[in-house]
PDB file of C-alpha atoms in Angstrom:
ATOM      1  CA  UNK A   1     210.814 102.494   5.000  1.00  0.00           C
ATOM      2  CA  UNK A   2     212.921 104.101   7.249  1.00  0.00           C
ATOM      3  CA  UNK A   3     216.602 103.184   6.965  1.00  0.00           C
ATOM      4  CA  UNK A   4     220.063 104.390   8.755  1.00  0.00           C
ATOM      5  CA  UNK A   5     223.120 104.483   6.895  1.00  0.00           C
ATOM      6  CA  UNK A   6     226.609 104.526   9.010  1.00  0.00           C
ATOM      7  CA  UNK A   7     230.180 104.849   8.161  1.00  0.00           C
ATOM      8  CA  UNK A   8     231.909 101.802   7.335  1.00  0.00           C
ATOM      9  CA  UNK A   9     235.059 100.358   9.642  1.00  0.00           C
ATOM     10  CA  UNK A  10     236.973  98.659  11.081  1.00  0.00           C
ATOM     11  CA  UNK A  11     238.522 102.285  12.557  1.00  0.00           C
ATOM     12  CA  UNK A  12     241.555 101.776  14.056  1.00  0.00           C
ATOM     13  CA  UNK A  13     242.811 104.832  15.862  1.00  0.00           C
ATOM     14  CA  UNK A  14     245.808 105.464  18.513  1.00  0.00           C
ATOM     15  CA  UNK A  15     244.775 106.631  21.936  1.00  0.00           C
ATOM     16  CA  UNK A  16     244.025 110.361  22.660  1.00  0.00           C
ATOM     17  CA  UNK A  17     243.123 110.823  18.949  1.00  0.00           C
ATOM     18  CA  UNK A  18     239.607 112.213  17.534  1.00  0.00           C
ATOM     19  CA  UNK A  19     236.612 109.878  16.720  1.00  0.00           C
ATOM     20  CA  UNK A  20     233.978 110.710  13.993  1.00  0.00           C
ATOM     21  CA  UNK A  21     231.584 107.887  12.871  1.00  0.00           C
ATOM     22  CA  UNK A  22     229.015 109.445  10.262  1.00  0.00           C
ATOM     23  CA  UNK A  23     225.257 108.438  10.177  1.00  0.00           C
ATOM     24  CA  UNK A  24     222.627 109.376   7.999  1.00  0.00           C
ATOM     25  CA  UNK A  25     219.313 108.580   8.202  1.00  0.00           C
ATOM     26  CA  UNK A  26     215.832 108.245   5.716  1.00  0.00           C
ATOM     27  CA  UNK A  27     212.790 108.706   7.576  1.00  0.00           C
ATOM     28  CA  UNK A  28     209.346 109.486   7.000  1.00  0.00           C
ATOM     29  CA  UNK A  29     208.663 111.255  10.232  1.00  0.00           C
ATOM     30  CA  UNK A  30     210.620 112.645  12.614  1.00  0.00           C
ATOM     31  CA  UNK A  31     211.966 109.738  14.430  1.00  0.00           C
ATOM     32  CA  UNK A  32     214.732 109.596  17.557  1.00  0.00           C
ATOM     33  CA  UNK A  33     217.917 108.816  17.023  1.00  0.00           C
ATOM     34  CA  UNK A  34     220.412 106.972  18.926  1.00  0.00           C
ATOM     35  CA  UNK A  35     223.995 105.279  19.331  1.00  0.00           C
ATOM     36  CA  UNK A  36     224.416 102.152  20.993  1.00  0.00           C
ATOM     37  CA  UNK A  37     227.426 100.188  22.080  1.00  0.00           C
ATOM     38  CA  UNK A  38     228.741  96.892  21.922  1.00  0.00           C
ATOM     39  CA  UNK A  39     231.595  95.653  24.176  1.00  0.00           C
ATOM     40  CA  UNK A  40     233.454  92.618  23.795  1.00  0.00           C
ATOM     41  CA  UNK A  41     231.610  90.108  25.276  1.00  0.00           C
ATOM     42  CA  UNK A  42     228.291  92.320  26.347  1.00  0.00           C
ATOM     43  CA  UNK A  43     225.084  93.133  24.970  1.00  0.00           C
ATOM     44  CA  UNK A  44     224.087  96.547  23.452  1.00  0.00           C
ATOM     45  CA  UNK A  45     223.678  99.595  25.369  1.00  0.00           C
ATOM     46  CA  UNK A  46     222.250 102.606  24.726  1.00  0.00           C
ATOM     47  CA  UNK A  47     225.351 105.516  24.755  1.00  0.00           C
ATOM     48  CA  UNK A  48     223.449 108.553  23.781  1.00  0.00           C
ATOM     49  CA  UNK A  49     220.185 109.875  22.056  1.00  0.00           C
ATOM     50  CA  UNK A  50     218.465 112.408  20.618  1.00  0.00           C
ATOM     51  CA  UNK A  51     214.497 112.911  20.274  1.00  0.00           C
ATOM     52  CA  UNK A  52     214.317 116.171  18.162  1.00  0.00           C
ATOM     53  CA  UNK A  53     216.082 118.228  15.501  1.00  0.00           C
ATOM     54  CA  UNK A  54     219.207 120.149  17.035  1.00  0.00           C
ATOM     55  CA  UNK A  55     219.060 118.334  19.670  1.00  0.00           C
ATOM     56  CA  UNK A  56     223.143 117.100  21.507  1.00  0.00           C
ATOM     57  CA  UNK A  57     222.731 113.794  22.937  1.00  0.00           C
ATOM     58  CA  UNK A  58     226.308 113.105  24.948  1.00  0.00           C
ATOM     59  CA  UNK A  59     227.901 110.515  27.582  1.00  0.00           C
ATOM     60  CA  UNK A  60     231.588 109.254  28.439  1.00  0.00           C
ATOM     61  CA  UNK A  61     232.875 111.897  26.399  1.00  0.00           C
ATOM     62  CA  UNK A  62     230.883 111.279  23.354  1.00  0.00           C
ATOM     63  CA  UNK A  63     228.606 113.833  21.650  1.00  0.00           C
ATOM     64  CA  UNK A  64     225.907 113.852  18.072  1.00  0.00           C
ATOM     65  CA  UNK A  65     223.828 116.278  16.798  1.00  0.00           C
ATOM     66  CA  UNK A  66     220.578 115.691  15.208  1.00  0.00           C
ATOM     67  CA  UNK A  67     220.669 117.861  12.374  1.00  0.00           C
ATOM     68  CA  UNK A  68     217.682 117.351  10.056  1.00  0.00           C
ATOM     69  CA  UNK A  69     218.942 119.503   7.360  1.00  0.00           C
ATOM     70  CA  UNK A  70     221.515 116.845   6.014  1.00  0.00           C
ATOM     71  CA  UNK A  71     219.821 113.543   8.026  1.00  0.00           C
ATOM     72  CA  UNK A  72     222.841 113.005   9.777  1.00  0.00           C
ATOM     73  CA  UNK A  73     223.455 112.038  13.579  1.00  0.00           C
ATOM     74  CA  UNK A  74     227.381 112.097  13.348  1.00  0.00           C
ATOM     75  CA  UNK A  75     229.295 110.433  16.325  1.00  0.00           C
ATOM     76  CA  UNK A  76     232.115 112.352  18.007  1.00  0.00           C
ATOM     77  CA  UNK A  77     235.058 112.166  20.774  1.00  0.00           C
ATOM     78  CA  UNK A  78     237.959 114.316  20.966  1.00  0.00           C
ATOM     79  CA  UNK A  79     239.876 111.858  22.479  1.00  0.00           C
ATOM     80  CA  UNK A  80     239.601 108.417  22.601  1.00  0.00           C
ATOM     81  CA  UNK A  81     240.924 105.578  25.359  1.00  0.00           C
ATOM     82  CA  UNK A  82     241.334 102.033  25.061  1.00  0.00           C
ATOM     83  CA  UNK A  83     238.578 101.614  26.913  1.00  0.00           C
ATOM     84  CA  UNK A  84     236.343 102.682  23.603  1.00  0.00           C
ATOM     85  CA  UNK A  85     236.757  99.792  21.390  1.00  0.00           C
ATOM     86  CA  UNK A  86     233.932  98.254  20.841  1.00  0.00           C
ATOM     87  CA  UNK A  87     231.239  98.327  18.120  1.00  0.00           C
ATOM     88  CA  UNK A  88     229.364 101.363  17.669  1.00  0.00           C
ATOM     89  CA  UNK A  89     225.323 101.482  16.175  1.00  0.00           C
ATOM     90  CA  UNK A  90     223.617 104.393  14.520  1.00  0.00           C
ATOM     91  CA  UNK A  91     219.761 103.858  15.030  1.00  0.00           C
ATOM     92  CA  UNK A  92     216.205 105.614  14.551  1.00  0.00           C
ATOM     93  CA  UNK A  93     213.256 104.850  16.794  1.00  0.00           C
ATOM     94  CA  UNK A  94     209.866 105.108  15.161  1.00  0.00           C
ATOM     95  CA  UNK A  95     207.260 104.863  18.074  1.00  0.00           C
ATOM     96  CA  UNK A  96     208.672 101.634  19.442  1.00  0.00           C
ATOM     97  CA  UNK A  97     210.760 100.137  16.449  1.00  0.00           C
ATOM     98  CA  UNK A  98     214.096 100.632  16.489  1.00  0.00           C
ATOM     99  CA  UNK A  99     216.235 100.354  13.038  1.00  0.00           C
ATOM    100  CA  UNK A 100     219.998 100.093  13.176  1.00  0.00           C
ATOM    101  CA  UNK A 101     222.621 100.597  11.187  1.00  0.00           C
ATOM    102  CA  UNK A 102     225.100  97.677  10.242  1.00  0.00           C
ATOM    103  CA  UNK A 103     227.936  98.683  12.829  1.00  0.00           C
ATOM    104  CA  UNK A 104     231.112 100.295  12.995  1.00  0.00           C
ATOM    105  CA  UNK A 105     234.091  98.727  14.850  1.00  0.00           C
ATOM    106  CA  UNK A 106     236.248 100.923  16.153  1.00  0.00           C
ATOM    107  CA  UNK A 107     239.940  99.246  17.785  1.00  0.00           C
ATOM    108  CA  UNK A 108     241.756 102.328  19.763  1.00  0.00           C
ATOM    109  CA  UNK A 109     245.784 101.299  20.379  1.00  0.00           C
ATOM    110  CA  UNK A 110     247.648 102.499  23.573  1.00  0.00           C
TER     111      UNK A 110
ATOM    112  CA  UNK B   1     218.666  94.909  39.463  1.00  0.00           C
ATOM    113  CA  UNK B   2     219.088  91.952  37.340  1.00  0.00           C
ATOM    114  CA  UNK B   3     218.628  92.747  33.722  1.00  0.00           C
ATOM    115  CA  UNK B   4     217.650  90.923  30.584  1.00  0.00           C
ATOM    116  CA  UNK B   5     218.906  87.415  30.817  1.00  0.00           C
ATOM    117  CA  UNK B   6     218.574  84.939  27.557  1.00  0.00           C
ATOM    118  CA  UNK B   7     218.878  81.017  27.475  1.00  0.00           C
ATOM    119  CA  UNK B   8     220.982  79.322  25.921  1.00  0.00           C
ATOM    120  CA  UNK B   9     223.677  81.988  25.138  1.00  0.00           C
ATOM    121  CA  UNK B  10     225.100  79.289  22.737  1.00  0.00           C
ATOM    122  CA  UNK B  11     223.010  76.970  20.414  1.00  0.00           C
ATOM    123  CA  UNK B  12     224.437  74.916  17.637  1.00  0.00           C
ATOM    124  CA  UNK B  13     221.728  72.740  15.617  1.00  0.00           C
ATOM    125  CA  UNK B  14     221.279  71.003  12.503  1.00  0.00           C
ATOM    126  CA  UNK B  15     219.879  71.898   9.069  1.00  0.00           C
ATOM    127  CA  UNK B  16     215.988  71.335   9.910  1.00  0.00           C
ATOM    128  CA  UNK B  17     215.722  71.068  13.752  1.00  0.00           C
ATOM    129  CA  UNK B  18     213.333  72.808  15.556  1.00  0.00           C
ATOM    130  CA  UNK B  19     214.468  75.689  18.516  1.00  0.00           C
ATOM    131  CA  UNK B  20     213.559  77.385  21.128  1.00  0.00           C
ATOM    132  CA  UNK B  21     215.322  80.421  22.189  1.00  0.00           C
ATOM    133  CA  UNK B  22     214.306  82.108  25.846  1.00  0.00           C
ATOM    134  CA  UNK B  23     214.042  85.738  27.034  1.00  0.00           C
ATOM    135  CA  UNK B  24     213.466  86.503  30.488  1.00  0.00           C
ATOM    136  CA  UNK B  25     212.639  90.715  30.526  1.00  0.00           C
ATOM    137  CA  UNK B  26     213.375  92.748  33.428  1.00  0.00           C
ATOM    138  CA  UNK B  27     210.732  92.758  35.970  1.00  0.00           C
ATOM    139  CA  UNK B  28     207.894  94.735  35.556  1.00  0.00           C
ATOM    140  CA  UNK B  29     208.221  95.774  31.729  1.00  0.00           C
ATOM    141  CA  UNK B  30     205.487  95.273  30.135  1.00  0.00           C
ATOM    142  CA  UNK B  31     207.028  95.251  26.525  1.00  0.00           C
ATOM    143  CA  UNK B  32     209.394  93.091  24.502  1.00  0.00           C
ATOM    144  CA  UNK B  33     211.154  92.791  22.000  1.00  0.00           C
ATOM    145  CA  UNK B  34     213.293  90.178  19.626  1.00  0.00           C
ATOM    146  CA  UNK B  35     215.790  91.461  16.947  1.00  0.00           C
ATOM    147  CA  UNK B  36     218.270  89.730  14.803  1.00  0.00           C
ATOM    148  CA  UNK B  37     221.531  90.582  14.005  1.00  0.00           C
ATOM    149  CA  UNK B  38     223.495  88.704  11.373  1.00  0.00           C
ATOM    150  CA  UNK B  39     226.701  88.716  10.981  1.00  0.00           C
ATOM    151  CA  UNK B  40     228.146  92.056   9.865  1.00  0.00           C
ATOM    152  CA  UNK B  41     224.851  93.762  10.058  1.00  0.00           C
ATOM    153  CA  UNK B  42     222.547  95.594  12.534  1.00  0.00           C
ATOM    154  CA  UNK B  43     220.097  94.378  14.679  1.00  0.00           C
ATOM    155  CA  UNK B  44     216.621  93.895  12.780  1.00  0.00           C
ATOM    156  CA  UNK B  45     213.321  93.811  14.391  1.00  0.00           C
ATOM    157  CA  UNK B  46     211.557  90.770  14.529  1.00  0.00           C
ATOM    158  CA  UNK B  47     208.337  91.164  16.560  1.00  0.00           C
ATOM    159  CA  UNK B  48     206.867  93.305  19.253  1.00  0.00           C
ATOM    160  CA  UNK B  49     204.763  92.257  22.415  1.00  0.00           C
ATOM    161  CA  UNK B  50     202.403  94.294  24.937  1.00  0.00           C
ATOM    162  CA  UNK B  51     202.147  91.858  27.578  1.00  0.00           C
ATOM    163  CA  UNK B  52     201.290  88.724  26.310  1.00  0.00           C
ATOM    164  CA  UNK B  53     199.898  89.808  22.995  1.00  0.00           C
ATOM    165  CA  UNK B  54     202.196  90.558  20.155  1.00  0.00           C
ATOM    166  CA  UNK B  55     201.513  93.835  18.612  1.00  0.00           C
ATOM    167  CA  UNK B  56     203.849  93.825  15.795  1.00  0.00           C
ATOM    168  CA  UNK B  57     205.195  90.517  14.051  1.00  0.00           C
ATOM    169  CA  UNK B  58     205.748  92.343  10.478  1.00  0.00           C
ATOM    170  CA  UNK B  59     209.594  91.759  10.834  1.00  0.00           C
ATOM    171  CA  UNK B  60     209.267  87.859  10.978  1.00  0.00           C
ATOM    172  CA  UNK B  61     211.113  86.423   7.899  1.00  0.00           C
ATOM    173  CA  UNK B  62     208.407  83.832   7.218  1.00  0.00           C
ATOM    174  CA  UNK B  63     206.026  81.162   9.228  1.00  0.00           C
ATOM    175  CA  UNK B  64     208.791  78.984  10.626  1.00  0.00           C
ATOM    176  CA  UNK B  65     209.445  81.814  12.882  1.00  0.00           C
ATOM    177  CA  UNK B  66     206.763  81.993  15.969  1.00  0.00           C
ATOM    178  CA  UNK B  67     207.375  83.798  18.992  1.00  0.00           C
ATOM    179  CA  UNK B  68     204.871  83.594  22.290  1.00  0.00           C
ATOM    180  CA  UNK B  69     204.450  85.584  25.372  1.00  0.00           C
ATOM    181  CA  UNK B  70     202.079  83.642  27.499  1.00  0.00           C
ATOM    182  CA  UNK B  71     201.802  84.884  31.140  1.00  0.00           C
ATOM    183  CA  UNK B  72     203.215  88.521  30.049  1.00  0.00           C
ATOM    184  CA  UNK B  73     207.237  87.755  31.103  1.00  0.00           C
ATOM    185  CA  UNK B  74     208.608  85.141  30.026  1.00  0.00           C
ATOM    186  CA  UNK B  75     208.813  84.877  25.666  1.00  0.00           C
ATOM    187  CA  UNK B  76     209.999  82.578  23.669  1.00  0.00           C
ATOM    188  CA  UNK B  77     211.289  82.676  19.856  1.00  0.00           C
ATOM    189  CA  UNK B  78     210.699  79.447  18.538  1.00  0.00           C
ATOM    190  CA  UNK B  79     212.125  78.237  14.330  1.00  0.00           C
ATOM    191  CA  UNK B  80     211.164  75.304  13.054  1.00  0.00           C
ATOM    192  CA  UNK B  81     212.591  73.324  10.467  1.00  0.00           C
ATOM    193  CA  UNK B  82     215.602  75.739  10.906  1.00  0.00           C
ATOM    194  CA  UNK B  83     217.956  76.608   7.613  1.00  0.00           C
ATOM    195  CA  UNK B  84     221.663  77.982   7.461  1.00  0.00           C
ATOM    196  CA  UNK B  85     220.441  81.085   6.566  1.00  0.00           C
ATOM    197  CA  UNK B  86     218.799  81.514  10.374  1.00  0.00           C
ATOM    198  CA  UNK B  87     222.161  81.549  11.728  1.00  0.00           C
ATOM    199  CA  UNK B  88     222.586  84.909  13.655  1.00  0.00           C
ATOM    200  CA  UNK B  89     222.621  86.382  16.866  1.00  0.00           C
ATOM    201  CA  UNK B  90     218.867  86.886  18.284  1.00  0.00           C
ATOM    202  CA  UNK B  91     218.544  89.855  20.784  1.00  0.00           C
ATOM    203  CA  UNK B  92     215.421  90.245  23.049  1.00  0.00           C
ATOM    204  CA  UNK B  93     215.096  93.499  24.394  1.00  0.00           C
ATOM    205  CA  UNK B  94     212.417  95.222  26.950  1.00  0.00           C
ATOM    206  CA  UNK B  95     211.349  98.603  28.053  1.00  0.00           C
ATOM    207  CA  UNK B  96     208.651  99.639  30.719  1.00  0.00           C
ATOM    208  CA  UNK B  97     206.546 100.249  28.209  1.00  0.00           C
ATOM    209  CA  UNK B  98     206.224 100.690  24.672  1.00  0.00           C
ATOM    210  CA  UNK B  99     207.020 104.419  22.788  1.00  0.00           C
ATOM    211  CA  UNK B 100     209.275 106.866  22.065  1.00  0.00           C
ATOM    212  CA  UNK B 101     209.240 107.585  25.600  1.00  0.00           C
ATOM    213  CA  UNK B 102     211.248 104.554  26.834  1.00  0.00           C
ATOM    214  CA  UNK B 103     214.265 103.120  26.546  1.00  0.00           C
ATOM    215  CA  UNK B 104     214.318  99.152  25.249  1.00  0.00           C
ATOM    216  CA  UNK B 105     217.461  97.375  27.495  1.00  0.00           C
ATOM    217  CA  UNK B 106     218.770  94.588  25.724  1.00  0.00           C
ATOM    218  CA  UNK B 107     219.629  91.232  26.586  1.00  0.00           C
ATOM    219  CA  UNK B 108     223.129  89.632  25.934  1.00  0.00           C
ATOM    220  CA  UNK B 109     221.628  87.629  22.906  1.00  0.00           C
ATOM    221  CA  UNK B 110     221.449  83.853  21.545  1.00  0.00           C
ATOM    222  CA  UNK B 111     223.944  83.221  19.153  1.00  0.00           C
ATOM    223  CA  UNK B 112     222.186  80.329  16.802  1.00  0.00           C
ATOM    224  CA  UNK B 113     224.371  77.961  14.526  1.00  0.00           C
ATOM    225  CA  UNK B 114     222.755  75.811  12.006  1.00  0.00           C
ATOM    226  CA  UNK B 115     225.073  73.356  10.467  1.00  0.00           C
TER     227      UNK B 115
END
């Protein structure tokens, strides 16, 4: 079935430095991908998407490219605040089901 | 607008007890959504309503896990005879409608304890 695979954290990072979180993905299809965040203390929110290949979903800074030649959905911000910790999901959407990956906490330091 | 809102946010039960977990969608969506998320992991899907009918319970881990929808709002995830291993946050999520199309908003979750 289909399955996302994301980098594994805890990242810790100092402020103003770069962000990359990798994702791959296994699909049968060609499903949507997304990245959601979770805040301290909130629920999940949907930070940026992507519905077809080549595609640049971006928000708050953040940018990933669907590029179906390697699978990937790679997460990226050139410079990060303290403002982005929080734990960041890779996920696919096949018609209504979403599949995530297991999570990648990132802690930025002032 | 007020968004997905899910009772209790806390529940702590013992080894066999029988839950209920609430999800109030925002108004007007006409599908839902439960996931779980364990601890370290990624939300998984669970089951899938449209309206009050569930469309897709293929991600329910066995037949202690029921969820209904009865008036089209309102669901509830119910576990009986509940096992450490159900411990996890649930998350209920909804979207105007189901597909690619439209995005699911999720609620703040349940977190479930069984001691």
């Amino acid at each position: 079935g289909d399955s996302v695979t994301q980098m594994e954290g805890p990242v810790t990072l100092s402020e103003e430095a770069c962000l990359t979180i990798n994702c791959t993905y296994t699909a049968t299809g060609y499903p949507s991908l997304f990245w959601y965040v979770q805040y301290p203390g909130e629920g999940l929110q949907l930070l940026l998407k992507a519905t077809k290949a080549d595609d640049k979903g971006s928000n708050k800074g953040f940018e990933a490219t669907y590029r179906k030649e390697t699978t990937s959905f790679h997460l990226e911000k050139g410079s990060v605040q303290v403002s982005d910790s929080a734990v960041y999901f890779c996920a696919l959407r096949d018609d209504y089901k979403l599949s995530f990956g297991a999570g990648t906490t990132v802690t930025v330091r002032a | 607008g007020a968004g997905v809102s899910q009772t209790p946010s806390n529940k702590v039960t013992e080894k066999g007890k029988y839950v209920e977990l609430r999800c109030d969608p925002i108004s007007g969506h006409t599908a839902l959504y439960w996931y779980r998320q364990s601890l370290g992991q990624g939300p998984e899907f669970l089951i899938y309503f449209q309206g009050t009918g569930a469309a897709d319970d293929s991600g329910l881990p066995n037949d202690r896990f029921f969820a209904v929808r009865p008036e089209g709002s309102v669901s509830t995830l119910k576990i009986q005879r509940t096992e450490r291993g159900d411990s996890a946050v649930y998350l209920c999520a909804s979207s105007p409608l189901a597909g690619e199309l439209y995005e699911q908003f999720f609620g703040p979750g349940t977190r479930l304890t069984v001691l």
